[in-house]
Coordinates of C-alpha atoms in Angstrom, one line a residue:
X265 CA 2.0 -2.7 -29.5
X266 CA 1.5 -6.3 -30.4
X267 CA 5.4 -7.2 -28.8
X268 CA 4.4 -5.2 -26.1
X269 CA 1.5 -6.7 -25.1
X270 CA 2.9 -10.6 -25.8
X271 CA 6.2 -9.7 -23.1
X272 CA 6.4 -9.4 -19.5
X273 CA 8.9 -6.7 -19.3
X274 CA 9.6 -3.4 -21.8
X275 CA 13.0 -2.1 -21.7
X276 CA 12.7 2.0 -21.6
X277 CA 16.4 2.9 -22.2
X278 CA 17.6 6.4 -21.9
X279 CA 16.6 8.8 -24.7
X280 CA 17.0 12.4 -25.6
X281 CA 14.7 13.3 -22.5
X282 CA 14.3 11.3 -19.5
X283 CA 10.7 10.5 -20.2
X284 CA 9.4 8.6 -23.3
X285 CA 6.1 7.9 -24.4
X286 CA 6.8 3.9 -24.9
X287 CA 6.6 3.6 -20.9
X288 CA 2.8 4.4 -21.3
X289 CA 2.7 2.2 -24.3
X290 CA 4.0 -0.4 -22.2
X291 CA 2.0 0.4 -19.4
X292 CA -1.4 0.3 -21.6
X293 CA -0.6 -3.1 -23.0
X294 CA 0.5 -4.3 -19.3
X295 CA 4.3 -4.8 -19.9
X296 CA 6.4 -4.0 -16.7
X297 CA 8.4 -0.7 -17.7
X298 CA 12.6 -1.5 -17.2
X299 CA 14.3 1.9 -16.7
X300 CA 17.8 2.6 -16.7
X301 CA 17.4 6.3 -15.2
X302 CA 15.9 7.5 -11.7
X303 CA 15.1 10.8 -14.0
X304 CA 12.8 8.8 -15.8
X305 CA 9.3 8.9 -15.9
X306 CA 9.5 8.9 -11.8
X307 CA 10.4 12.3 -11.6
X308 CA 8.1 13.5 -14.5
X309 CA 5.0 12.1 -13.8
X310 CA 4.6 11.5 -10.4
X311 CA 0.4 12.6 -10.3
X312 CA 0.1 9.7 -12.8
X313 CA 2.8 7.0 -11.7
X314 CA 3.1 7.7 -7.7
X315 CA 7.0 7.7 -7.1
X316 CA 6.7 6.1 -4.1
X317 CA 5.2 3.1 -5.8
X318 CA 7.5 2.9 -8.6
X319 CA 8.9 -0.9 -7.3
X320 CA 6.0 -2.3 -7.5
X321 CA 5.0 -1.9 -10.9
X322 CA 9.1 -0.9 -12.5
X323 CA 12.1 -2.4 -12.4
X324 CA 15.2 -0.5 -12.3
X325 CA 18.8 -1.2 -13.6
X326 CA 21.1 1.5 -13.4
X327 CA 22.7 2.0 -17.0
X328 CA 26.4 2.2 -15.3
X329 CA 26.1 -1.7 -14.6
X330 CA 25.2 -2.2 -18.0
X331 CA 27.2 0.0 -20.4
X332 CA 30.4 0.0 -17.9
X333 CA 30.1 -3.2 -15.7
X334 CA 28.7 -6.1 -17.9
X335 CA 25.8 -6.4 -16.0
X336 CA 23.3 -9.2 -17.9
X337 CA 19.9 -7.6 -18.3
X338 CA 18.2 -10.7 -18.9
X339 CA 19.8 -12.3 -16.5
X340 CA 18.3 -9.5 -14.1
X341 CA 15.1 -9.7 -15.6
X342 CA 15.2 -13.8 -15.5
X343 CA 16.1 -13.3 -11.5
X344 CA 12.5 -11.5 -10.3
X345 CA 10.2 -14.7 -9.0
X346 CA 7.6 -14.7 -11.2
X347 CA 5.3 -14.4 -8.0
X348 CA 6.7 -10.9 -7.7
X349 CA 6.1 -10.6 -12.1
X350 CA 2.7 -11.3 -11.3
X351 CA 2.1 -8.7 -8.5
X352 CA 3.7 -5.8 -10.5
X353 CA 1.7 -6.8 -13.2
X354 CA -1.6 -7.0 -11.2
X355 CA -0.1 -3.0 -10.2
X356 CA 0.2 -1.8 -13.9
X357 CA -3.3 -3.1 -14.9
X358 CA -4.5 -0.7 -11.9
X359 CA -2.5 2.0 -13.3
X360 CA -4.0 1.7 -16.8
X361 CA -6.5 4.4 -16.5
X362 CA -4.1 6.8 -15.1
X363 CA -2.2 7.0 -18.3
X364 CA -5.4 6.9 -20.6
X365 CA -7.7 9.7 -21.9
X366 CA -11.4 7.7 -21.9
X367 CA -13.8 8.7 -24.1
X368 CA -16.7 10.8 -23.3
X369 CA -19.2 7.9 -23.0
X370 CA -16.9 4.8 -21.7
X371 CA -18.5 2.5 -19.5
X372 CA -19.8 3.3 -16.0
X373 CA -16.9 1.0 -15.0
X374 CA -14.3 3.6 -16.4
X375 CA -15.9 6.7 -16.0
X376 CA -16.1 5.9 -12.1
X377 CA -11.9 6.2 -12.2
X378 CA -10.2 9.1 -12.8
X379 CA -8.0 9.2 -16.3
X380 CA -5.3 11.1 -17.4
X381 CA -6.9 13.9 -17.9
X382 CA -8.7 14.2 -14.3
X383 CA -5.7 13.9 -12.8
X384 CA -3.7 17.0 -14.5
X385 CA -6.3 19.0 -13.7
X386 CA -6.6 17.7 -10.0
X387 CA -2.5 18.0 -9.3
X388 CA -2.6 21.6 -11.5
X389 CA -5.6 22.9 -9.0
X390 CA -3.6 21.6 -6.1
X391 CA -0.5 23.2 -7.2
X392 CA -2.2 26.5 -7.6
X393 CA -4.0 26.3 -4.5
X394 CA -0.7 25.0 -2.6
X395 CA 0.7 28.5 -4.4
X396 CA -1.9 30.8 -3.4
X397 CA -1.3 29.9 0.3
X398 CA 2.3 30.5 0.2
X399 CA 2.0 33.6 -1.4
X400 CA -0.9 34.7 1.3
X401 CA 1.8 33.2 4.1
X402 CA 4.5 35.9 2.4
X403 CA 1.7 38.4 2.8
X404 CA 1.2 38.4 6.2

């Protein structure tokens, strides 16, 4: 964690899946997430990391500029005014507790936010409910 929380940006590169874990590492030490995939973490996790908000907490660089047209990472990375760093910085601090399981008695301050946790079940209840109306619609 400790490179992680001294950098601005953290580089998620492809993997075996299209999600890894080490965007919420990065996101819990306040590191910018750098994906190199749309099927990355924006598809997979959209109750906890709303897609539609994804540029203004990520950065994206499709992996075809890099692997097959030279394109500079750094040189992207070194490009974004560091007004705009700041902002998307100021965003992943208030996505923090969406990605973190508080403990049973965390502070007021934390409890009054929902975590991880609340917002599975909140998106799971929704999709069943959303569900159970289609299915009455069919019905009818």
């Amino acid at each position: 964690m400790r490179p992680m929380l001294q950098a601005s940006f953290c580089l998620q590169p492809p993997g075996d899946t299209p999600t890894r874990r080490s965007t919420f590492d990065a996101i819990l030490a306040g590191c910018i997430p750098v994906f190199f995939e749309e099927q990355s973490a924006k598809t997979q996790y959209g109750w906890h990391l709303p897609e539609n908000e994804f540029e203004s907490f990520s950065v994206h660089i499709p992996k075809e500029e890099v692997v097959y047209k030279g394109m500079k990472i750094l040189n992207v990375l070194r490009g974004i005014p560091g007004s705009r760093v700041r902002r998307m910085r100021e965003k992943i601090l208030g996505l923090i507790p969406r990605v973190m399981y508080r403990k049973h008695n965390s502070s007021y301050g934390l409890r009054a936010k929902k975590d991880a946790f609340d917002i599975s079940i909140d998106g799971t209840l929704k999709r069943i409910q959303s569900r159970l109306e289609e299915l009455a619609l069919a019905d009818r």
